[in-house]
Amino acid sequence: MVELLSGGEMIARALEDEGVEYIFGYPGGAVLHIYDALFKDCKVPHVLVRHEQAATHAADGYARATGKPGVVLVTSGPGATNAITGIATAYMDSIPMVVFSGQVQSHLIGEDAFQETDMIGISRPIVKHSFMVKKAEDIPVMIKKAFHIAATGRPGPVVIDIPKDITRPDEKFEYHYPRSVKMRSYAPAQRGHTGQIKKAAKLLVSAKRPIIYAGGGVIQGEGSDLLTRLARELNYPVTNTLMGLGAFPATDRQFLGMLGMHGFYEANMAMHHSDVILAVGARFDDRVTNTVSKFCPGAKIIHVDVDPASISKTVPADIPIVGPVQAVLEELLAQLATIREKESDLPDQGALERWWKQIDEWRGKHGLWTGRRYGESKMIMPQQVIESLYRVTDGDAYVTSDVGQHQMFAAQYYRFDQPRRWINSGGLGTMGFGLPAAMGVQLAFPDKAVACVTGEGSIQMNIQELSTCTQYNTPVKIINLRNNYLGMVKQWQDMQYEGRYAMSTYEDSLPDFVKLMEAYGHVGMQVTQLSELDAKMEEAFAMKDRLVFLDIIIDPMEHVYPMHVAPNGSMKDMWLSKNERT
Amino acid sequence: MRRIISMLMENEPGALSRVVGLFSQRGYNIETLNVAPTDDPTLSRLTLTTAGDDKQIEQITKHLNKLVDVVKLVDLTEGAHIERDLMLIKVRAQGVLRDEVKRTTDIFRGQIVDVGPNVYTIQLAGTSDKLDSFVAAMADVDILEVVRSGVAGISRGEKVLSL
């Protein structure tokens, strides 16, 4: 029997049929029919955030941790515009997300009606695609298309804008949710070009100074296992981008750490001196390459990406391969096996040995994990906090972060052995991302340890979500690296503006975070001494059912190093400390 | 280098704004733009001219191809092609110049499509260069209004842009 449902009911039912686990949202006039349908009959739980930006970040955190699209529901006008920052965040990092935004009634569109905004227009440059619903009958197919587009190819956010009259309860339509959709205008690559992959395999085994440069695409494309296998079979060094951390196990000897602006010395040096770079799911972003014209002068580049527009965008590829990471790596492994059956002396083991010797030398000299590379101080150093977090959580936590120095310290010092554990806003650099993202992760994995590494600047950008954490019992652990400055701004002001701290301090205006936590029903603890750091960290994580906020007073003078020398520097030009550079 | 990029796209509201938005968003230029439905009412044909080096054009075509509403795309300048721009130009046509305008229009194989006691409206189709030359040839004439359709183009021979 065919079911008759209203537009609002179809949305609720389609979300069930799509297997959605959580809706993150905030009600308002234009979406009340939908909310009523959710209330009456929908098995998908709804998480009421305190600000629509947080809904998108929570859905984003959920999506990054699970690999499934995050789902957001907001009202028209301010609800929609508040969601924009989160949509842009997801877009820049290629995160699958479906955002339902309410719209004023069809006949009012264009009349500057109450809470009207052109959501399709405003979101256009920051979505993978968007739909405006014109007829309620179109809803099931449109939702299926939205999830399909969001999650396939290079993932990204999709907006569905729904005028209120489309969802009215008194008009019912036949409901049938399609199992799949086919679109003549959308067909992401399913596999790489075999000829190109053969060429890549040949170049790869002929390398004398190879390096594998893996980005977020390896994680999004579920290619971590294959990448790890490939790297181990060849015994080639691996560096991950900020977005790619966890794509290759950080504790593996072959891992050189993150590369780029705040990348590891050995990773940046190895990149610069390499003769063959295998770039997988990475996009040669300006935070990686430093000056493009000086980028890795002796390297031939194999670039694998599912998005053709990412290839040769900034750095030209010698062997471009368009295709999903998994399919391409599988074929590449097969090609390598074929070559090595015939030519068992490849790759050149002598050359590889010399290359590793050189890398180990770099690693021994300035590697962040091979010795203490930060200053002595009476105060707690931020790096020590991350090391403590790593110890106490056995390297097994989900770590979200905000944006700034704390983000870089977390990326450098927490060693991610698994994909989807490191959750941060890499492309857009959105302060205020960490806490709502942690909520989304904790809801996806209620029994796992979830830490949000933040600073007193970032945390205040979405601090209202502490209330959401109370309502839904998401016992995340907030690690506040508190230096009483906007730390990364201060670092740049130190380095380029002779220490003029233009508007980068709060003076005495910060709240008492411990009391604030108590006001929300959470636990707050301040840590000022290194001697109590581990104990407080353990105490926090032992409180499995409570949100704990560790307000850790750190040395405000510390900078993040290494740091690329700019402008006009190459990969190998780095500041290693305040007065030491390569 | 000047390129003529032509595409079939879904005849959906908002499709055009995605194409145009892409250009402003990524700092590319559109010099001319022409769009209309095709014989298949679900498809529009959009033709634009732009300029850039090979690297830029590669990025432009890749990004256009990524747009979900763009079904198929061709860079006509990569092969033999025909391009046509349509111009309607209204000029003052009085005294001795009235005959002169008529003669020049004939030389360019244009047509006078509207005649008034003091003005002619001339229709002229051709490549953008030809239209530019006609305007230049009218240097002594008082040009009152110029409207051009933007370039429409099609490949020569058997090659077609279709689904």
PDB file of C-alpha atoms in Angstrom, chain A residues 91 120 124-131 134 149 154 183-186 307-316, chain B residues 10-11 13-14 17-18 21-22 24-26 40 42-43 55 58-59 62-63 65-71 163:
ATOM      1  CA  TYR A  91      33.142  22.674   2.502  1.00  0.00           C
ATOM      2  CA  ILE A 120      20.576  29.258  -1.942  1.00  0.00           C
ATOM      3  CA  ARG A 124      26.246  28.997  -3.222  1.00  0.00           C
ATOM      4  CA  PRO A 125      30.053  29.433  -3.079  1.00  0.00           C
ATOM      5  CA  ILE A 126      30.394  27.145  -0.036  1.00  0.00           C
ATOM      6  CA  VAL A 127      28.263  24.146  -0.958  1.00  0.00           C
ATOM      7  CA  LYS A 128      28.897  21.189  -3.193  1.00  0.00           C
ATOM      8  CA  HIS A 129      25.342  21.609  -4.428  1.00  0.00           C
ATOM      9  CA  SER A 130      22.000  22.984  -3.287  1.00  0.00           C
ATOM     10  CA  PHE A 131      18.320  22.403  -3.945  1.00  0.00           C
ATOM     11  CA  LYS A 134       9.380  23.557  -5.457  1.00  0.00           C
ATOM     12  CA  ILE A 149      26.067  14.080  -3.689  1.00  0.00           C
ATOM     13  CA  ARG A 154      34.927  14.596  -3.125  1.00  0.00           C
ATOM     14  CA  MET A 183      22.094  11.780 -12.223  1.00  0.00           C
ATOM     15  CA  ARG A 184      23.203  12.454 -15.779  1.00  0.00           C
ATOM     16  CA  SER A 185      25.179  15.497 -14.668  1.00  0.00           C
ATOM     17  CA  TYR A 186      26.968  13.961 -11.684  1.00  0.00           C
ATOM     18  CA  ASP A 307      38.755  15.833  -7.537  1.00  0.00           C
ATOM     19  CA  PRO A 308      40.372  16.701 -10.886  1.00  0.00           C
ATOM     20  CA  ALA A 309      40.353  20.403  -9.966  1.00  0.00           C
ATOM     21  CA  SER A 310      42.716  19.705  -7.064  1.00  0.00           C
ATOM     22  CA  ILE A 311      45.340  18.339  -9.422  1.00  0.00           C
ATOM     23  CA  SER A 312      47.830  20.836 -10.867  1.00  0.00           C
ATOM     24  CA  LYS A 313      45.918  23.691  -9.214  1.00  0.00           C
ATOM     25  CA  THR A 314      48.950  25.124  -7.418  1.00  0.00           C
ATOM     26  CA  VAL A 315      51.792  22.695  -8.136  1.00  0.00           C
ATOM     27  CA  PRO A 316      51.845  20.932 -11.524  1.00  0.00           C
TER      28      PRO A 316
ATOM     29  CA  GLU B  10      20.271  21.447 -16.561  1.00  0.00           C
ATOM     30  CA  ASN B  11      17.520  23.946 -17.321  1.00  0.00           C
ATOM     31  CA  PRO B  13      16.623  27.798 -11.641  1.00  0.00           C
ATOM     32  CA  GLY B  14      19.944  28.822 -10.176  1.00  0.00           C
ATOM     33  CA  SER B  17      24.121  31.779 -11.114  1.00  0.00           C
ATOM     34  CA  ARG B  18      26.354  28.831 -10.230  1.00  0.00           C
ATOM     35  CA  GLY B  21      29.325  32.824  -9.392  1.00  0.00           C
ATOM     36  CA  LEU B  22      32.166  30.413 -10.027  1.00  0.00           C
ATOM     37  CA  SER B  24      33.689  35.830  -9.700  1.00  0.00           C
ATOM     38  CA  GLN B  25      34.484  33.529  -6.772  1.00  0.00           C
ATOM     39  CA  ARG B  26      37.712  32.277  -8.309  1.00  0.00           C
ATOM     40  CA  ASP B  40      15.519  19.490 -25.348  1.00  0.00           C
ATOM     41  CA  THR B  42      15.408  20.155 -19.908  1.00  0.00           C
ATOM     42  CA  LEU B  43      18.750  21.452 -21.180  1.00  0.00           C
ATOM     43  CA  LYS B  55      46.682  26.570 -16.580  1.00  0.00           C
ATOM     44  CA  GLU B  58      42.279  24.048 -17.312  1.00  0.00           C
ATOM     45  CA  GLN B  59      41.123  25.103 -13.852  1.00  0.00           C
ATOM     46  CA  LYS B  62      37.589  21.516 -14.342  1.00  0.00           C
ATOM     47  CA  HIS B  63      35.588  23.665 -11.939  1.00  0.00           C
ATOM     48  CA  ASN B  65      32.650  20.345 -14.945  1.00  0.00           C
ATOM     49  CA  LYS B  66      32.367  19.897 -11.185  1.00  0.00           C
ATOM     50  CA  LEU B  67      29.182  21.946 -11.020  1.00  0.00           C
ATOM     51  CA  VAL B  68      26.374  19.469 -10.605  1.00  0.00           C
ATOM     52  CA  ASP B  69      24.125  21.395 -13.008  1.00  0.00           C
ATOM     53  CA  VAL B  70      26.704  21.264 -15.824  1.00  0.00           C
ATOM     54  CA  VAL B  71      26.091  18.101 -17.837  1.00  0.00           C
ATOM     55  CA  LEU B 163      24.136  13.739 -24.374  1.00  0.00           C
TER      56      LEU B 163
END
